[in-house]
PDB file of C-alpha atoms and ligand atoms in Angstrom:
ATOM      1  CA  UNK J 164       2.539  -7.282  15.257  1.00 68.00           C
ATOM      2  CA  UNK J 165      -1.073  -6.103  15.461  1.00 74.00           C
ATOM      3  CA  UNK J 166      -2.911  -6.425  12.150  1.00 92.00           C
ATOM      4  CA  UNK J 167      -3.612  -2.720  11.637  1.00 97.00           C
ATOM      5  CA  UNK J 168      -2.339  -0.269   9.018  1.00 98.00           C
ATOM      6  CA  UNK J 169       1.027   1.014  10.077  1.00 98.00           C
ATOM      7  CA  UNK J 170       4.166   2.680   8.855  1.00 98.00           C
ATOM      8  CA  UNK J 171       7.099   0.273   8.836  1.00 98.00           C
ATOM      9  CA  UNK J 172      10.593   1.717   8.857  1.00 98.00           C
ATOM     10  CA  UNK J 173      13.099  -0.217   6.796  1.00 98.00           C
ATOM     11  CA  UNK J 174      16.888  -0.202   7.181  1.00 98.00           C
ATOM     12  CA  UNK J 175      18.788   2.706   5.706  1.00 98.00           C
ATOM     13  CA  UNK J 176      22.413   2.045   4.870  1.00 98.00           C
ATOM     14  CA  UNK J 177      23.944   5.482   4.592  1.00 98.00           C
ATOM     15  CA  UNK J 178      26.881   5.643   2.246  1.00 98.00           C
ATOM     16  CA  UNK J 179      28.731   8.508   0.613  1.00 98.00           C
ATOM     17  CA  UNK J 180      28.358   6.545  -2.629  1.00 98.00           C
ATOM     18  CA  UNK J 181      24.563   6.615  -2.287  1.00 98.00           C
ATOM     19  CA  UNK J 182      22.123   5.204   0.240  1.00 98.00           C
ATOM     20  CA  UNK J 183      20.529   1.764   0.177  1.00 98.00           C
ATOM     21  CA  UNK J 184      17.374   0.378   1.763  1.00 98.00           C
ATOM     22  CA  UNK J 185      15.714  -3.014   1.698  1.00 98.00           C
ATOM     23  CA  UNK J 186      13.015  -5.121   3.312  1.00 98.00           C
ATOM     24  CA  UNK J 187      12.548  -8.823   3.697  1.00 98.00           C
ATOM     25  CA  UNK J 188      10.203 -11.257   5.354  1.00 98.00           C
ATOM     26  CA  UNK J 189       9.987 -11.783   8.278  1.00 97.00           C
ATOM     27  CA  UNK J 190      12.317  -9.089   9.594  1.00 97.00           C
ATOM     28  CA  UNK J 191      10.555  -6.020   8.243  1.00 97.00           C
ATOM     29  CA  UNK J 192       7.564  -7.404   6.368  1.00 98.00           C
ATOM     30  CA  UNK J 193       4.799  -9.403   8.077  1.00 97.00           C
ATOM     31  CA  UNK J 194       4.120 -11.463   4.936  1.00 98.00           C
ATOM     32  CA  UNK J 195       5.956 -13.298   2.189  1.00 98.00           C
ATOM     33  CA  UNK J 196       5.976 -11.484  -1.131  1.00 98.00           C
ATOM     34  CA  UNK J 197       4.127 -13.146  -3.992  1.00 98.00           C
ATOM     35  CA  UNK J 198       3.891 -10.163  -6.347  1.00 98.00           C
ATOM     36  CA  UNK J 199       5.471  -6.764  -6.947  1.00 98.00           C
ATOM     37  CA  UNK J 200       4.054  -3.932  -9.009  1.00 98.00           C
ATOM     38  CA  UNK J 201       4.581  -0.219  -9.332  1.00 98.00           C
ATOM     39  CA  UNK J 202       2.560   2.826 -10.284  1.00 98.00           C
ATOM     40  CA  UNK J 203       4.239   5.658 -12.154  1.00 98.00           C
ATOM     41  CA  UNK J 204       3.611   8.505 -14.604  1.00 98.00           C
ATOM     42  CA  UNK J 205       0.465   9.429 -12.699  1.00 98.00           C
ATOM     43  CA  UNK J 206      -0.959  12.667 -14.144  1.00 97.00           C
ATOM     44  CA  UNK J 207      -1.497  15.478 -11.625  1.00 94.00           C
ATOM     45  CA  UNK J 208      -4.797  15.218  -9.773  1.00 96.00           C
ATOM     46  CA  UNK J 209      -5.393  11.537 -10.593  1.00 98.00           C
ATOM     47  CA  UNK J 210      -6.501   8.963  -8.029  1.00 98.00           C
ATOM     48  CA  UNK J 211      -5.531   5.285  -8.102  1.00 98.00           C
ATOM     49  CA  UNK J 212      -7.020   2.457  -6.136  1.00 97.00           C
ATOM     50  CA  UNK J 213     -10.477   3.097  -4.680  1.00 97.00           C
ATOM     51  CA  UNK J 214     -11.098  -0.519  -3.809  1.00 98.00           C
ATOM     52  CA  UNK J 215     -10.460  -3.062  -1.069  1.00 98.00           C
ATOM     53  CA  UNK J 216      -9.026  -6.543  -1.121  1.00 98.00           C
ATOM     54  CA  UNK J 217     -10.761  -9.486   0.499  1.00 98.00           C
ATOM     55  CA  UNK J 218      -7.541 -11.340   1.278  1.00 98.00           C
ATOM     56  CA  UNK J 219      -4.550  -9.514  -0.125  1.00 98.00           C
ATOM     57  CA  UNK J 220      -2.178  -7.589   2.125  1.00 98.00           C
ATOM     58  CA  UNK J 221       0.180  -4.949   0.792  1.00 98.00           C
ATOM     59  CA  UNK J 222       3.196  -2.885   1.643  1.00 98.00           C
ATOM     60  CA  UNK J 223       3.493   0.429  -0.209  1.00 99.00           C
ATOM     61  CA  UNK J 224       6.670   2.503  -0.531  1.00 98.00           C
ATOM     62  CA  UNK J 225       7.188   5.874  -2.205  1.00 98.00           C
ATOM     63  CA  UNK J 226      10.448   5.017  -3.938  1.00 98.00           C
ATOM     64  CA  UNK J 227      10.464   8.481  -5.437  1.00 98.00           C
ATOM     65  CA  UNK J 228       8.420  11.620  -4.866  1.00 98.00           C
ATOM     66  CA  UNK J 229       5.349  11.576  -2.653  1.00 98.00           C
ATOM     67  CA  UNK J 230       1.687  10.606  -2.538  1.00 98.00           C
ATOM     68  CA  UNK J 231      -1.042   9.982   0.010  1.00 98.00           C
ATOM     69  CA  UNK J 232      -2.611   6.646   0.828  1.00 98.00           C
ATOM     70  CA  UNK J 233      -6.085   7.044   2.294  1.00 98.00           C
ATOM     71  CA  UNK J 234      -7.463   4.022   4.136  1.00 98.00           C
ATOM     72  CA  UNK J 235     -11.040   3.466   5.264  1.00 98.00           C
ATOM     73  CA  UNK J 236     -11.890   0.741   7.775  1.00 97.00           C
ATOM     74  CA  UNK J 237     -15.629   0.924   7.195  1.00 96.00           C
ATOM     75  CA  UNK J 238     -16.055   3.546   9.897  1.00 96.00           C
ATOM     76  CA  UNK J 239     -13.360   6.113   9.493  1.00 97.00           C
ATOM     77  CA  UNK J 240     -10.660   7.305   7.179  1.00 98.00           C
ATOM     78  CA  UNK J 241      -6.945   7.602   7.882  1.00 98.00           C
ATOM     79  CA  UNK J 242      -4.488   9.384   5.621  1.00 98.00           C
ATOM     80  CA  UNK J 243      -0.807   8.483   5.363  1.00 98.00           C
ATOM     81  CA  UNK J 244       1.624  10.645   3.454  1.00 98.00           C
ATOM     82  CA  UNK J 245       4.457   8.644   1.939  1.00 98.00           C
ATOM     83  CA  UNK J 246       7.456  10.679   0.862  1.00 98.00           C
ATOM     84  CA  UNK J 247      10.610   8.755   1.781  1.00 98.00           C
ATOM     85  CA  UNK J 248      12.031   5.556   0.362  1.00 98.00           C
ATOM     86  CA  UNK J 249      13.077   4.184   3.778  1.00 98.00           C
ATOM     87  CA  UNK J 250       9.616   3.510   5.144  1.00 98.00           C
ATOM     88  CA  UNK J 251       6.352   2.182   3.815  1.00 98.00           C
ATOM     89  CA  UNK J 252       2.750   1.546   4.741  1.00 98.00           C
ATOM     90  CA  UNK J 253       1.495  -1.893   5.641  1.00 98.00           C
ATOM     91  CA  UNK J 254      -2.114  -2.300   4.485  1.00 98.00           C
ATOM     92  CA  UNK J 255      -3.944  -5.317   5.925  1.00 98.00           C
ATOM     93  CA  UNK J 256      -6.748  -6.998   4.014  1.00 98.00           C
ATOM     94  CA  UNK J 257     -10.208  -5.441   4.047  1.00 98.00           C
ATOM     95  CA  UNK J 258      -9.247  -1.763   4.030  1.00 98.00           C
ATOM     96  CA  UNK J 259     -10.705   0.463   1.361  1.00 98.00           C
ATOM     97  CA  UNK J 260      -7.737   2.306  -0.095  1.00 98.00           C
ATOM     98  CA  UNK J 261      -7.081   5.037  -2.543  1.00 98.00           C
ATOM     99  CA  UNK J 262      -3.858   6.722  -3.560  1.00 98.00           C
ATOM    100  CA  UNK J 263      -3.864  10.402  -4.454  1.00 98.00           C
ATOM    101  CA  UNK J 264      -1.910  13.646  -4.463  1.00 98.00           C
ATOM    102  CA  UNK J 265       0.937  12.150  -6.495  1.00 98.00           C
ATOM    103  CA  UNK J 266       3.888  14.475  -6.981  1.00 98.00           C
ATOM    104  CA  UNK J 267       5.533  14.813 -10.370  1.00 97.00           C
ATOM    105  CA  UNK J 268       7.693  11.778 -11.142  1.00 94.00           C
ATOM    106  CA  UNK J 269       6.506   9.862  -8.083  1.00 98.00           C
ATOM    107  CA  UNK J 270       6.990   6.127  -8.068  1.00 98.00           C
ATOM    108  CA  UNK J 271       4.877   3.851  -5.867  1.00 98.00           C
ATOM    109  CA  UNK J 272       6.242   0.376  -5.193  1.00 98.00           C
ATOM    110  CA  UNK J 273       3.685  -2.141  -3.951  1.00 98.00           C
ATOM    111  CA  UNK J 274       4.394  -5.668  -2.772  1.00 98.00           C
ATOM    112  CA  UNK J 275       1.611  -8.111  -2.059  1.00 98.00           C
ATOM    113  CA  UNK J 276       1.295 -11.513  -0.455  1.00 98.00           C
ATOM    114  CA  UNK J 277      -0.999 -12.737  -3.262  1.00 98.00           C
ATOM    115  CA  UNK J 278      -0.820 -13.206  -6.988  1.00 98.00           C
ATOM    116  CA  UNK J 279      -3.094 -10.955  -9.042  1.00 98.00           C
ATOM    117  CA  UNK J 280      -6.703 -12.066  -8.672  1.00 98.00           C
ATOM    118  CA  UNK J 281      -9.484  -9.850 -10.021  1.00 98.00           C
ATOM    119  CA  UNK J 282     -11.894 -11.736  -7.760  1.00 98.00           C
ATOM    120  CA  UNK J 283     -10.109 -10.464  -4.656  1.00 98.00           C
ATOM    121  CA  UNK J 284     -11.133  -6.864  -5.402  1.00 98.00           C
ATOM    122  CA  UNK J 285     -14.132  -5.200  -3.799  1.00 98.00           C
ATOM    123  CA  UNK J 286     -14.877  -2.236  -6.041  1.00 98.00           C
ATOM    124  CA  UNK J 287     -18.175  -1.097  -4.529  1.00 98.00           C
ATOM    125  CA  UNK J 288     -17.795   0.981  -1.363  1.00 98.00           C
ATOM    126  CA  UNK J 289     -21.253   0.117  -0.030  1.00 98.00           C
ATOM    127  CA  UNK J 290     -20.534  -3.590  -0.486  1.00 98.00           C
ATOM    128  CA  UNK J 291     -17.228  -3.106   1.314  1.00 98.00           C
ATOM    129  CA  UNK J 292     -18.889  -1.352   4.247  1.00 97.00           C
ATOM    130  CA  UNK J 293     -21.560  -4.047   4.484  1.00 97.00           C
ATOM    131  CA  UNK J 294     -18.928  -6.808   4.505  1.00 97.00           C
ATOM    132  CA  UNK J 295     -16.716  -4.950   6.999  1.00 94.00           C
ATOM    133  CA  UNK J 296     -19.426  -3.973   9.423  1.00 90.00           C
ATOM    134  CA  UNK J 297     -21.779  -6.874   8.892  1.00 82.00           C
TER     135      UNK J 297
HETATM  136  P1  TYD Q  54      -5.881  -1.849 -10.523  1.00 65.69           P
HETATM  137  O1  TYD Q  54      -5.419  -2.673  -9.369  1.00 65.69           O
HETATM  138  O2  TYD Q  54      -7.356  -1.739 -10.732  1.00 65.69           O
HETATM  139  O3  TYD Q  54      -5.261  -0.379 -10.442  1.00 65.69           O
HETATM  140  P2  TYD Q  54      -5.520   0.775  -9.356  1.00 65.69           P
HETATM  141  O4  TYD Q  54      -6.062   0.131  -8.146  1.00 65.69           O
HETATM  142  O5  TYD Q  54      -4.184   1.400  -9.107  1.00 65.69           O
HETATM  143  O6  TYD Q  54      -6.440   1.771  -9.927  1.00 65.69           O
HETATM  144  O7  TYD Q  54      -5.172  -2.408 -11.835  1.00 65.69           O
HETATM  145  C1  TYD Q  54      -5.278  -1.763 -13.077  1.00 65.69           C
HETATM  146  C2  TYD Q  54      -5.235  -2.813 -14.174  1.00 65.69           C
HETATM  147  O8  TYD Q  54      -4.015  -3.527 -14.146  1.00 65.69           O
HETATM  148  C3  TYD Q  54      -6.343  -3.842 -14.064  1.00 65.69           C
HETATM  149  O9  TYD Q  54      -6.889  -4.022 -15.346  1.00 65.69           O
HETATM  150  C4  TYD Q  54      -5.669  -5.117 -13.653  1.00 65.69           C
HETATM  151  C5  TYD Q  54      -4.234  -4.932 -14.073  1.00 65.69           C
HETATM  152  N1  TYD Q  54      -3.301  -5.539 -13.100  1.00 65.69           N
HETATM  153  C6  TYD Q  54      -2.711  -6.757 -13.372  1.00 65.69           C
HETATM  154  O10 TYD Q  54      -2.957  -7.375 -14.429  1.00 65.69           O
HETATM  155  N2  TYD Q  54      -1.841  -7.287 -12.464  1.00 65.69           N
HETATM  156  C7  TYD Q  54      -1.538  -6.663 -11.301  1.00 65.69           C
HETATM  157  O11 TYD Q  54      -0.739  -7.179 -10.477  1.00 65.69           O
HETATM  158  C8  TYD Q  54      -2.175  -5.406 -11.012  1.00 65.69           C
HETATM  159  C9  TYD Q  54      -1.907  -4.664  -9.733  1.00 65.69           C
HETATM  160  C10 TYD Q  54      -3.049  -4.872 -11.940  1.00 65.69           C
END
């Protein structure tokens, strides 16, 4: 798999009793999960994220509702709309990302290959661009 942002489809087990989806490494996910977190109760119009990670990779799924993930590679921006629970967005390290346009009651599930490390964040866009393009 090329290390670029991409939508990954996950299995969808259709069932009259209710559908079920899942992902696991290495079949669907290109990394082993070290941490899981979720973002919820986002007020209308709010933006989350707006940073990059030096090392951390992520996979983001809209478990409920919808939102946009906007990724910047230092040169250009790409927007992904997530609105189904049977696919997600793989975000490699060193992409500036923000999450916006959250629908009411949306739920963003994020799995990462690293434990939480404040030092892994790049929170200054100019610093990010310099590191990315330098
Ligand atoms: P942050 O990643 O900055 O949120 P966002 O990018 O969505 O705006 O995290 C917000 C706060 O939560 C920050 O103080 C760190 C804390 N946090 C943890 O303690 N552990 C975690 O795994 C995450 C993702 C955040």
